[in-house]
Coordinates of C-alpha atoms and ligand atoms in Angstrom, one line a residue:
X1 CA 58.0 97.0 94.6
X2 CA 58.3 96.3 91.2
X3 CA 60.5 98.1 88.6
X4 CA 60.4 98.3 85.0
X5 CA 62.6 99.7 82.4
X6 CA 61.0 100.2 78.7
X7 CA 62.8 101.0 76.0
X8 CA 65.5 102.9 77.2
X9 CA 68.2 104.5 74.7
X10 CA 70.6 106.7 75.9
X11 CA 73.1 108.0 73.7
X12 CA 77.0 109.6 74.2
X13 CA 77.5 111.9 70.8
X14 CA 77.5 109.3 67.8
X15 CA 77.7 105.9 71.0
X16 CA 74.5 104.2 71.5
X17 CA 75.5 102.8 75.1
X18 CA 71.8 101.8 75.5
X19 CA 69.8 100.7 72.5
X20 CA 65.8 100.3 73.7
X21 CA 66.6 98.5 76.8
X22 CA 63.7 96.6 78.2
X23 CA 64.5 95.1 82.2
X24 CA 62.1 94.2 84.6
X25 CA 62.6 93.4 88.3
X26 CA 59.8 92.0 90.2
X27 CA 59.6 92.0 94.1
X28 CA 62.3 90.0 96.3
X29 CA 64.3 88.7 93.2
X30 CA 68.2 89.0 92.8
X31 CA 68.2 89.9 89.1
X32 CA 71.9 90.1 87.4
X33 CA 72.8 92.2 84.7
X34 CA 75.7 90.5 82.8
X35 CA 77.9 92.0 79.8
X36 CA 81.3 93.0 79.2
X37 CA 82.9 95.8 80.0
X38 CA 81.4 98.7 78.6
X39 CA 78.0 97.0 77.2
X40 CA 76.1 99.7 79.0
X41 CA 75.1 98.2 82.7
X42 CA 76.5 101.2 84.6
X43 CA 75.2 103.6 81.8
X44 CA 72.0 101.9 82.6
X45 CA 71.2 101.8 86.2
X46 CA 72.8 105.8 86.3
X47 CA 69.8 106.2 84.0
X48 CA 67.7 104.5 86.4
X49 CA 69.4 106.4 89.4
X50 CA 68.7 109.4 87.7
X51 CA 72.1 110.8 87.1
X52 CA 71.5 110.4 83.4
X53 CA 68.6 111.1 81.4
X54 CA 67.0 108.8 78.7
X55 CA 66.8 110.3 75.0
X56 CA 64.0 107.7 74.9
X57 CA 62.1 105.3 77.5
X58 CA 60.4 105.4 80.4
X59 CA 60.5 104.1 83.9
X60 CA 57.8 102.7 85.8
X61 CA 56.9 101.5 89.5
X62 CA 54.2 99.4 90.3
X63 CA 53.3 100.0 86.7
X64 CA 53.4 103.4 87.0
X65 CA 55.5 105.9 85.0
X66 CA 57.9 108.1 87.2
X67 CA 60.7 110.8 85.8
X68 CA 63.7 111.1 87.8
X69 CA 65.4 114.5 87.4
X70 CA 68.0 113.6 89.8
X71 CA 69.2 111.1 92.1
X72 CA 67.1 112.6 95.1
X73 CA 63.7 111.4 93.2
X74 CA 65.0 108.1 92.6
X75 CA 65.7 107.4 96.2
X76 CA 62.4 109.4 96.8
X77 CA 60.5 106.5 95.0
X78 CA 62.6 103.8 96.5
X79 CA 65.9 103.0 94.9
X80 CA 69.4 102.8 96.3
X81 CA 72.5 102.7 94.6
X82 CA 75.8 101.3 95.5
X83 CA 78.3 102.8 92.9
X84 CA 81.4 101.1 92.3
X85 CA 83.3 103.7 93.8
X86 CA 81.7 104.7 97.1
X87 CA 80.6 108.5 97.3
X88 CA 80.8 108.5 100.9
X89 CA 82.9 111.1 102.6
X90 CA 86.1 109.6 103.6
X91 CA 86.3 112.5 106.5
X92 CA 82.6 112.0 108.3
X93 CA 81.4 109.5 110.5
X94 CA 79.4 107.0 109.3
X95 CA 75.9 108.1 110.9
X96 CA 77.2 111.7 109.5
X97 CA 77.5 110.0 105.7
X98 CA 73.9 108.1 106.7
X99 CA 72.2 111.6 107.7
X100 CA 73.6 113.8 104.9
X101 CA 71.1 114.7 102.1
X102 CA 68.5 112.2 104.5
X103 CA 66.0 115.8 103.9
X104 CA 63.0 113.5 103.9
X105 CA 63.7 112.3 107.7
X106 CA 65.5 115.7 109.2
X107 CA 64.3 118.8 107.0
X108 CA 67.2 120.4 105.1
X109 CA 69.9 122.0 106.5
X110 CA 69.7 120.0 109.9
X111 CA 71.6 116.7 111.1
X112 CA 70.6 114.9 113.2
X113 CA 73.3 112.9 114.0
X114 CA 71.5 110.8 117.0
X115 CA 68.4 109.7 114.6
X116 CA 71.2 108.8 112.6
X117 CA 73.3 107.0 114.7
X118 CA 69.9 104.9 115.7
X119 CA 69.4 104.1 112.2
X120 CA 72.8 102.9 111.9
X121 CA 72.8 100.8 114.9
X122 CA 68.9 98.9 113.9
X123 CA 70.0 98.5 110.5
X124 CA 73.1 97.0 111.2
X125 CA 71.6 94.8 114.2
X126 CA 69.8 93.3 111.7
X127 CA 72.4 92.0 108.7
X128 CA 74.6 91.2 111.7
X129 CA 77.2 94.3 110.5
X130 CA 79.8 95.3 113.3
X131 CA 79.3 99.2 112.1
X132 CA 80.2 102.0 115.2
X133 CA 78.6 105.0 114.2
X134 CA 81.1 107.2 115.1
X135 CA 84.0 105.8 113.2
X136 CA 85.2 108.0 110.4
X137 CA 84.8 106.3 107.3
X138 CA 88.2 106.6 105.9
X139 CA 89.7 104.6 109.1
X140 CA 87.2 101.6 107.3
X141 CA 88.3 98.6 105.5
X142 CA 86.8 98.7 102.2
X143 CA 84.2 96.0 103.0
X144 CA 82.9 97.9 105.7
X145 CA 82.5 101.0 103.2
X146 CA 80.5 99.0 101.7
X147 CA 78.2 97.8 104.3
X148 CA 78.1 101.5 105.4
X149 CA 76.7 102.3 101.6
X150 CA 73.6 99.7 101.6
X151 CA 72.7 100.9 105.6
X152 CA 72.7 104.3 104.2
X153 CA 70.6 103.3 101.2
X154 CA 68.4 101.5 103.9
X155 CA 67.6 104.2 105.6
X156 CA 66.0 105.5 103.0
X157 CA 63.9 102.9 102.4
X158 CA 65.1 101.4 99.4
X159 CA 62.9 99.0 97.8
X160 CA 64.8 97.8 94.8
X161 CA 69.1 98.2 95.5
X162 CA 71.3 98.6 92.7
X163 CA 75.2 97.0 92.9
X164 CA 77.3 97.9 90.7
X165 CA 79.9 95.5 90.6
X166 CA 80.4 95.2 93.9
X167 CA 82.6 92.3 94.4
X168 CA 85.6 93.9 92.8
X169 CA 87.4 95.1 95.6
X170 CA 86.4 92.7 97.9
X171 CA 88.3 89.6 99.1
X172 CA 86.8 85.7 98.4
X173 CA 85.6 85.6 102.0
X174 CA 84.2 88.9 102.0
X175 CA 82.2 88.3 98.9
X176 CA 80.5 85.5 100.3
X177 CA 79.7 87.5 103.1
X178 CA 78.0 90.0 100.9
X179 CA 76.1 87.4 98.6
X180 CA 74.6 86.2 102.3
X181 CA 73.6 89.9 102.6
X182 CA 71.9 89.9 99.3
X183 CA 70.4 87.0 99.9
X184 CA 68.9 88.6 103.3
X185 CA 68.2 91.4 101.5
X186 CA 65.9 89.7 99.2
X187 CA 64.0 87.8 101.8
X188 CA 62.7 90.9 103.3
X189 CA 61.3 91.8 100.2
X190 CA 64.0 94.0 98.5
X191 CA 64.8 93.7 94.6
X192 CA 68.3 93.7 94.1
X193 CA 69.9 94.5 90.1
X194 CA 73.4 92.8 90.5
X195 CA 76.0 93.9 88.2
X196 CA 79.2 91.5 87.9
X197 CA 80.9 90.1 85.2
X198 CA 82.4 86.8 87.3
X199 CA 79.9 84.2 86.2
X200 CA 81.0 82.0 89.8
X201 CA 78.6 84.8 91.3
X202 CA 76.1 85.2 88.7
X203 CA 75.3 81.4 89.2
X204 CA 75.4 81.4 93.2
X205 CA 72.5 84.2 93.4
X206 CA 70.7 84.9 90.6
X207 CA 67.1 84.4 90.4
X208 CA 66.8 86.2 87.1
X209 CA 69.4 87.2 84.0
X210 CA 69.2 89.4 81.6
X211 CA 72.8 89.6 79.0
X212 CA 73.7 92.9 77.5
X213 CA 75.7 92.7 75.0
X214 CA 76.9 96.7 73.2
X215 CA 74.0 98.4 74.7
X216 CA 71.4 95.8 73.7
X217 CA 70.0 92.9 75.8
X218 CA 70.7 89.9 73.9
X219 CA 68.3 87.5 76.2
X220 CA 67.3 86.3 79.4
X221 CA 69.8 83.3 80.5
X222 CA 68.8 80.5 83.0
X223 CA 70.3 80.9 86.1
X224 CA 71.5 76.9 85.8
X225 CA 73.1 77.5 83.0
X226 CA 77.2 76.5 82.9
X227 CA 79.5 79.2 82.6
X228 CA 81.0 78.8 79.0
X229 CA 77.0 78.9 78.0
X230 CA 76.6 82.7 80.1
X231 CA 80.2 83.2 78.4
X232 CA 79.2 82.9 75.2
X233 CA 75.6 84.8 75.3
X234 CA 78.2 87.6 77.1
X235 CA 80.4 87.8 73.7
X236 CA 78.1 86.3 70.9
X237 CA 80.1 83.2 69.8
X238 CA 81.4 80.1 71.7
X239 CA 84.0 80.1 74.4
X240 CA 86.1 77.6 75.5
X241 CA 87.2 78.8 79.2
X242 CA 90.0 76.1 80.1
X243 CA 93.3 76.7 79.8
X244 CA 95.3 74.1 78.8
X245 CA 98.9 73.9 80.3
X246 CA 101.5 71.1 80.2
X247 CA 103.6 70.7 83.6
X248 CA 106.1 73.7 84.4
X249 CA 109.6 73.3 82.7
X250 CA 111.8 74.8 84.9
X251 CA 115.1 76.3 83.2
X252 CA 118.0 78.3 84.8
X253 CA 116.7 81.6 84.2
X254 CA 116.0 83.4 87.1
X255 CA 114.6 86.3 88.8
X256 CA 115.6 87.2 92.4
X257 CA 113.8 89.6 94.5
X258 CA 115.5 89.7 97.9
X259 CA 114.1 91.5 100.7
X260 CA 112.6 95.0 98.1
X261 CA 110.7 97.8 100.1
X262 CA 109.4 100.5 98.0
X263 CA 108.2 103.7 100.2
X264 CA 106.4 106.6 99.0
X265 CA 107.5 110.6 99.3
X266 CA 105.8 110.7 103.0
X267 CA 107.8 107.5 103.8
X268 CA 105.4 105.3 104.1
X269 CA 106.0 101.8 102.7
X270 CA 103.8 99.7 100.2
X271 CA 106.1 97.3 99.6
X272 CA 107.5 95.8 103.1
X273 CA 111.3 93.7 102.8
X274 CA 109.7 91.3 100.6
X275 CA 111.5 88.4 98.9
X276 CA 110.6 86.0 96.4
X277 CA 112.3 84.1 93.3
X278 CA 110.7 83.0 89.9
X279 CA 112.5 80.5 87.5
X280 CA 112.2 80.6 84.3
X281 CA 109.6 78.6 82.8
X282 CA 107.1 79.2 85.4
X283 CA 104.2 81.9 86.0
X284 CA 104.4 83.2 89.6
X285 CA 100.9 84.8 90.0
X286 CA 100.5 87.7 92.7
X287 CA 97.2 87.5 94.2
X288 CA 95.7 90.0 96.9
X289 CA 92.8 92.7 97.0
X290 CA 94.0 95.6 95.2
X291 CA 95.8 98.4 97.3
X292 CA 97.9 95.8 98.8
X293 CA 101.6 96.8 97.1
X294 CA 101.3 95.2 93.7
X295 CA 101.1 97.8 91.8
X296 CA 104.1 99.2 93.1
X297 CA 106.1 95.8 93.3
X298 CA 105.2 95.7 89.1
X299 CA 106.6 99.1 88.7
X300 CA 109.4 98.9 90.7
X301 CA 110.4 95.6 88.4
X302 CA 110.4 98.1 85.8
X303 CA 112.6 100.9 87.0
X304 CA 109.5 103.0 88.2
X305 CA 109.9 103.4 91.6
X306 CA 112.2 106.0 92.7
X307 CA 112.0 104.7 96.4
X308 CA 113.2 101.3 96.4
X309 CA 115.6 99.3 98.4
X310 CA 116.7 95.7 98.4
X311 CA 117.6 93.8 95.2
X312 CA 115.8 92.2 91.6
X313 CA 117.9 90.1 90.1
X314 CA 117.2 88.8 86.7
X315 CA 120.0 85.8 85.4
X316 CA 122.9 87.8 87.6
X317 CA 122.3 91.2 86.5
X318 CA 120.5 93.8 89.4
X319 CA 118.0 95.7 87.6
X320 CA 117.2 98.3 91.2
X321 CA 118.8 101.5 89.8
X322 CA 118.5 101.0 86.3
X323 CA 116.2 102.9 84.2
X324 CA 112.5 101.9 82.2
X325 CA 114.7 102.2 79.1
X326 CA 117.5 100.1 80.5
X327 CA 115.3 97.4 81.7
X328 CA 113.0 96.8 78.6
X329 CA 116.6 96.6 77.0
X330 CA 117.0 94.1 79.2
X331 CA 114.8 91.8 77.9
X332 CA 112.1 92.5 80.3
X333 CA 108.4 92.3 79.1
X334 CA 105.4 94.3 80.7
X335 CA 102.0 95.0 80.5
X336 CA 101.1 98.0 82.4
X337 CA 97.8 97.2 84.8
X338 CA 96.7 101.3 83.4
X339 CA 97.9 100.7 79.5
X340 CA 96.7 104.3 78.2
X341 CA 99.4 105.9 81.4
X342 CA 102.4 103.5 80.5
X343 CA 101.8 101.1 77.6
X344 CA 100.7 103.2 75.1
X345 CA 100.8 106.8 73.0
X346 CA 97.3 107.3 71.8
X347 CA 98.6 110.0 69.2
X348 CA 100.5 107.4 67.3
X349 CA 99.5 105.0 65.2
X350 CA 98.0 100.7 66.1
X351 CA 101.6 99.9 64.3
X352 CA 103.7 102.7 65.5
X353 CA 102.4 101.6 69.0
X354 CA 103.2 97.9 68.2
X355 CA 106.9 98.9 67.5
X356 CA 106.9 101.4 71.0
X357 CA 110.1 100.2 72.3
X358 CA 112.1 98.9 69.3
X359 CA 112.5 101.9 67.4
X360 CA 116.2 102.5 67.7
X361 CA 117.2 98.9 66.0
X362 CA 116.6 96.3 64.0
X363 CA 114.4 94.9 61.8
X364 CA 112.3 98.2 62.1
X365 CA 114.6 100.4 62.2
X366 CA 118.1 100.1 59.4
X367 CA 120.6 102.6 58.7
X368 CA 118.9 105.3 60.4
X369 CA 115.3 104.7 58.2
X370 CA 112.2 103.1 59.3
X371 CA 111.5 100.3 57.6
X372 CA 107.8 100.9 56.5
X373 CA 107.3 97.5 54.6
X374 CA 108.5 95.3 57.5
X375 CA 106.5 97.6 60.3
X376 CA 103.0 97.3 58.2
X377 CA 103.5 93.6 57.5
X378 CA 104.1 92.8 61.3
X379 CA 101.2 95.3 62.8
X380 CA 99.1 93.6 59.9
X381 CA 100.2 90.3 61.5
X382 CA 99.5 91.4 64.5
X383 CA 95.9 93.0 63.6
X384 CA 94.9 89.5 62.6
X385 CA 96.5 87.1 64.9
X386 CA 96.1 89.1 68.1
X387 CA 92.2 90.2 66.6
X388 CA 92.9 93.6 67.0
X389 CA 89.5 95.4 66.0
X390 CA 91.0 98.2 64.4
X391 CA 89.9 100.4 61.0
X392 CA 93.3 99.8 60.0
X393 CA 96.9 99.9 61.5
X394 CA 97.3 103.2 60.8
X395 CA 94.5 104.3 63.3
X396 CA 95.3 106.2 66.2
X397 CA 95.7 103.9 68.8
X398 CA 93.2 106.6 71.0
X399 CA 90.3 105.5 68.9
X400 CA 90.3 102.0 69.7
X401 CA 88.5 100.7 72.7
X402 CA 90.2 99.0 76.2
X403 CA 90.1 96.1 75.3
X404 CA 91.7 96.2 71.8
X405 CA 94.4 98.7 73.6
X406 CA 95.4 95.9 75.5
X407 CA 95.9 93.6 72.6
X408 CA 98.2 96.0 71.1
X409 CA 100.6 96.1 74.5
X410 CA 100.1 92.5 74.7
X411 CA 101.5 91.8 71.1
X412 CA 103.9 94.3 71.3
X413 CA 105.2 92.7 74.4
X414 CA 105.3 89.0 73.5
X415 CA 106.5 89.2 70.3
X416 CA 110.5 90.6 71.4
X417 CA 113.0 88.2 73.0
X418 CA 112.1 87.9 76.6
X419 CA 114.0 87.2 79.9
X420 CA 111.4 88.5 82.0
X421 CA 107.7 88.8 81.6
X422 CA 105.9 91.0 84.1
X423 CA 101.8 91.4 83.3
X424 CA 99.4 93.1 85.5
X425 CA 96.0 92.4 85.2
X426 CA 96.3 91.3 82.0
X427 CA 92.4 90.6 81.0
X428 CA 91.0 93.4 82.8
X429 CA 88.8 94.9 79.9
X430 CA 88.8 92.1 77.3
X431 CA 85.8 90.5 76.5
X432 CA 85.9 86.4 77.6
X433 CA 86.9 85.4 74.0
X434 CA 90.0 87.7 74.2
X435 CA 91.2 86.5 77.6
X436 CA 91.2 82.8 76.7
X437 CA 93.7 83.9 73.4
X438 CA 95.7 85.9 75.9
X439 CA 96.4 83.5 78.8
X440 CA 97.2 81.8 75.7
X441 CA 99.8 84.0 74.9
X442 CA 100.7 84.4 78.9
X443 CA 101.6 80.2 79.3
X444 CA 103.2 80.5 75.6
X445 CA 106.1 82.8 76.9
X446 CA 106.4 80.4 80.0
X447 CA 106.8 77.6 77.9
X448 CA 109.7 79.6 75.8
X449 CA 111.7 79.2 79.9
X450 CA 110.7 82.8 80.5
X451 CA 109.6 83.7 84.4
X452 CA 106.9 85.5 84.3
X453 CA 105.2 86.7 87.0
X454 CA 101.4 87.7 86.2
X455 CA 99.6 90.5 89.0
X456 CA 96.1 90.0 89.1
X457 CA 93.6 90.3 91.5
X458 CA 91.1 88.1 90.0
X459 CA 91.2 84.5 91.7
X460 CA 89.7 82.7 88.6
X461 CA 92.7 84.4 86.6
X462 CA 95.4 83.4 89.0
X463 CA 94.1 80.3 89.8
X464 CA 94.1 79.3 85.7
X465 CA 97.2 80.8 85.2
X466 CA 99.9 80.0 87.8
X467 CA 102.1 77.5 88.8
X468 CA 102.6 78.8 92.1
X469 CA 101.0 81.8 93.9
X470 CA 102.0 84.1 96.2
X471 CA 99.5 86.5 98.1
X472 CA 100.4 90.0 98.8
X473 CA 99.2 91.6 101.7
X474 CA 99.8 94.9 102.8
X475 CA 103.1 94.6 101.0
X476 CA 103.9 91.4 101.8
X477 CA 103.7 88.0 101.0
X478 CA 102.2 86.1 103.6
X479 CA 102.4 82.9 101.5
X480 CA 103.3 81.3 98.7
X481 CA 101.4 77.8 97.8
X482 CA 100.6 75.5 94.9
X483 CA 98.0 76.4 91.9
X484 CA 95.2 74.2 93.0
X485 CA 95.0 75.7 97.0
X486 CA 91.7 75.9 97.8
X487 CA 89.8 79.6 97.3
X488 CA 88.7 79.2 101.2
X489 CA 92.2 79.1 101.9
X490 CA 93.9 81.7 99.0
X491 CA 90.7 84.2 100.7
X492 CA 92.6 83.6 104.3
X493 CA 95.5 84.8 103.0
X494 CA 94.1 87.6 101.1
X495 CA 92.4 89.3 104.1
X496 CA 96.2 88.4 105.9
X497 CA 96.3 85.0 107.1
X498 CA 100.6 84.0 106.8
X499 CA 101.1 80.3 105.4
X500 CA 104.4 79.4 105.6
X501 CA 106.2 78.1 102.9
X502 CA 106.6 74.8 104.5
X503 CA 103.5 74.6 105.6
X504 CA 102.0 74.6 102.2
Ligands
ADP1 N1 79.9 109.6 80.5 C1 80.2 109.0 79.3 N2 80.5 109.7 78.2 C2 80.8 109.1 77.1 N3 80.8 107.7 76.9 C3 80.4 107.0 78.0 C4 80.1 107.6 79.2 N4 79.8 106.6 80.1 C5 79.9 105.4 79.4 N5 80.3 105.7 78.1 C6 80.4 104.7 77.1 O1 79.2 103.9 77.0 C7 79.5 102.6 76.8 C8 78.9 101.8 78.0 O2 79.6 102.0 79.2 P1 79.2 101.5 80.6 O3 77.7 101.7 80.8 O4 80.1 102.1 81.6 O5 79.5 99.9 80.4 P2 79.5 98.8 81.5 O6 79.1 99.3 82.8 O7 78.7 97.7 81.0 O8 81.0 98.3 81.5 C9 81.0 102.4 76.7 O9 81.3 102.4 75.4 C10 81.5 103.6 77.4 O10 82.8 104.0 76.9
MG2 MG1 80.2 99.4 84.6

């Protein structure tokens, strides 16, 4: 089956998030859709998944125009969908999530759970997927979610499957798994539309490319093509992806984390007796699939945990049981992973923001009186150095997009006296030109003798950035090796494997 989009502009009030979008898809190719975030992919592929509707375009099959007033048509005329987030029910079986809405095979209203089950059992027999039929999908690890999602699509006959991002929550291992899958996929005959933005991936499977860059496609790219090249038709200008980092000096600054569990309100604990230390002058990078205590482990080194036991010692002084406040007093950095929930107040102003937690002192602050001159000529500072894209720095913060948000945390972070440094997932947002200027930044701190300890849970990141890495699982860490260990081996660990120390 072939697909074609034609001109298709869809607009959000005054945002044009597609601007005459032209993508075609022939039979049996892996076609990838690269862009930033926000260039319009997902707003895209809803179109063509019907959950949208296109002020202007059209979309054919075999040549032929169809109109999709919903998702049922889409799948009707062959197209599947595997959303970023899953929209399976967490509380039904798989081969009840695989009959549900399945009207063309079982007539409304009726479920036919064995036909199902069947369908669940041939599909999977033949990608090789360990799927029972009967297990509830909430009791499945996200990979298998996943699996579950492209045998429902599957059984209804998808011709042309649509990922949307699909690798993000899966570990190294379980990513190759499911580029083997595409790769199946496509020698059967199906059309797959690939959305990622991790150019390792585009490069393994594409057969086809097409770049959008805000809303418009800026070009076909050849799937042999290096990465700074796809990097650079991703942001418009040239990138330089290498980090360069001289040999970690290590001072006698020091952060202690000795054996910190961090339980929730029904008791259960994200964070299991976990210990690790960070001198100063080195990046610790926590690795792991999401989900697997990070999050918490960052807040709790910021006083935002109510339900933590253990100790974090930073040069001496125990920060468990001190307040946000008390800690960023403290000297301790941090960029939350969610920066419109904890980094920033959309209401205020790009240079209020940039000032956040230094408003009670000196040099913004004298004799009781904000010091407007010194505030505008830092934020201005800021603006340029940190290429905030901002009307001016007395916006609201609110109006700026993600990725400038996280510029504004980012400055405001780096640029007071540090003795801690805690980031998490510091690029997720920022276009490839912005994350090379912030790991930047993030190996500038460490080379001021500052630990900081960066959570992210993409390998490329980590991998650039640390000196050593640790890999969280289920709230531990079940090792902690050197910066240049093997993916094969930092994937084992993600999906659990323990190292021990000395055995790295
Ligand atoms: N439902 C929506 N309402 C308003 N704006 C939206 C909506 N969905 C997406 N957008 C905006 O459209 C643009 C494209 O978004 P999206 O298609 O999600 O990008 P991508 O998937 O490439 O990251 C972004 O600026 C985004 O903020
Ligand atoms: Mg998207």
């Amino acid at each position: 089956m072939k697909l074609e989009l034609r001109g298709i502009t869809k607009r959000f009030g005054d945002l044009i998030a597609n601007d005459h979008i032209d993508l075609t898809v022939e039979e049996g190719e892996i076609h990838c859709l690269l862009g930033e975030n926000g260039a319009g992919k997902s707003t895209l592929m809803n179109v063509l998944y019907g959950l949208y509707q296109a002020e202007e375009g059209d979309i054919l099959i075999d040549d032929e125009v169809r109109h999709f007033a919903g998702p049922g048509d889409a799948m009707r005329s062959g197209i599947g969908m595997v959303h970023q987030h899953f929209m399976l029910i967490p509380v039904f079986t798989v081969a009840e999530n695989v009959a549900l809405g399945h009207e063309q095979v079982y007539g409304p209203g009726l479920l036919n759970l064995d036909a199902a089950r069947t369908l669940v059992r041939d599909i999977s027999a033949r990608f090789g997927f360990d799927i029972d039929p009967d297990a509830l999908v909430e009791d499945l690890p996200v990979g298998v979610q996943q699996r579950v999602e492209i045998v429902k699509a599957l059984s209804r006959e998808a011709k042309v499957l649509v990922f949307d991002e699909p690798t993000a929550v899966l570990t190294p291992q379980e990513t190759d798994e499911f580029m083997a899958i595409m790769r199946q996929l496509k020698s059967e005959g199906t059309s797959i539309v690939f959305i990622t933005h991790k150019l390792r991936e585009v490069r393994e499977v594409a057969d086809r490319i097409t770049v959008i860059r805000l809303g418009k496609v800026v070009g076909e790219a050849d799937p042999n093509a290096g990465k700074e090249e796809l990097a650079s038709l991703m942001v418009g200008r040239a990138v330089d992806l290498t980090i360069d980092k001289a040999p970690a000096q290590l001072t006698d600054n020091s952060l202690v984390i000795d054996k910190l569990s961090i339980a929730d309100e029904t008791g259960h604990r994200s964070v299991r007796e976990l210990s690790v230390t960070v001198q100063g002058g080195e990046i610790l990078a926590i690795a792991g699939v999401q989900g697997n205590g990070q999050t918490e482990l960052a807040e709790a080194l910021l006083g935002m945990q109510e339900r933590a036991s253990g100790s974090i010692t930073l040069n001496g002084t125990e920060l468990l049981g001190l307040n946000a406040r008390q800690i960023l007093d403290a000297g301790v950095g941090y960029v939350p992973e969610d920066r419109t929930v904890d980094g920033l107040v959309g209401g205020f102003s790009v240079a209020e923001n940039l000032m956040l937690d230094r408003s009670d002192g000196e040099p913004f602050v004298k004799f009781g009186t904000l010091q407007t001159d010194v505030l505008n000529e830092f934020a201005t500072e800021k603006l340029e150095s940190y290429d905030i894209r901002s009307q001016s720095i007395h916006e609201h913060v609110s109006k700026l997009s993600g990725g400038n948000q996280q510029k504004v945390v980012l400055a405001r972070e780096m640029s007071r006296e540090l003795s801690l440094l805690v980031v998490s997932q510091p690029t997720r947002g920022l276009d490839v030109g912005s994350i090379e200027f912030v790991h930047e930044q993030i190996v500038g701190v460490r080379d001021r003798g500052v630990p900081v300890i960066v959570v992210s849970t993409e390998l490329d990141e980590v991998v650039s950035l640390a000196d050593r890495i640790a890999v969280m699982y289920k709230g531990q860490i079940v090792g902690i090796v050197p910066a240049d260990t093997p993916r094969e081996k930092l994937g084992l660990m993600m999906a659990g494997e323990r190292i021990t120390e000395e055995a790295a």
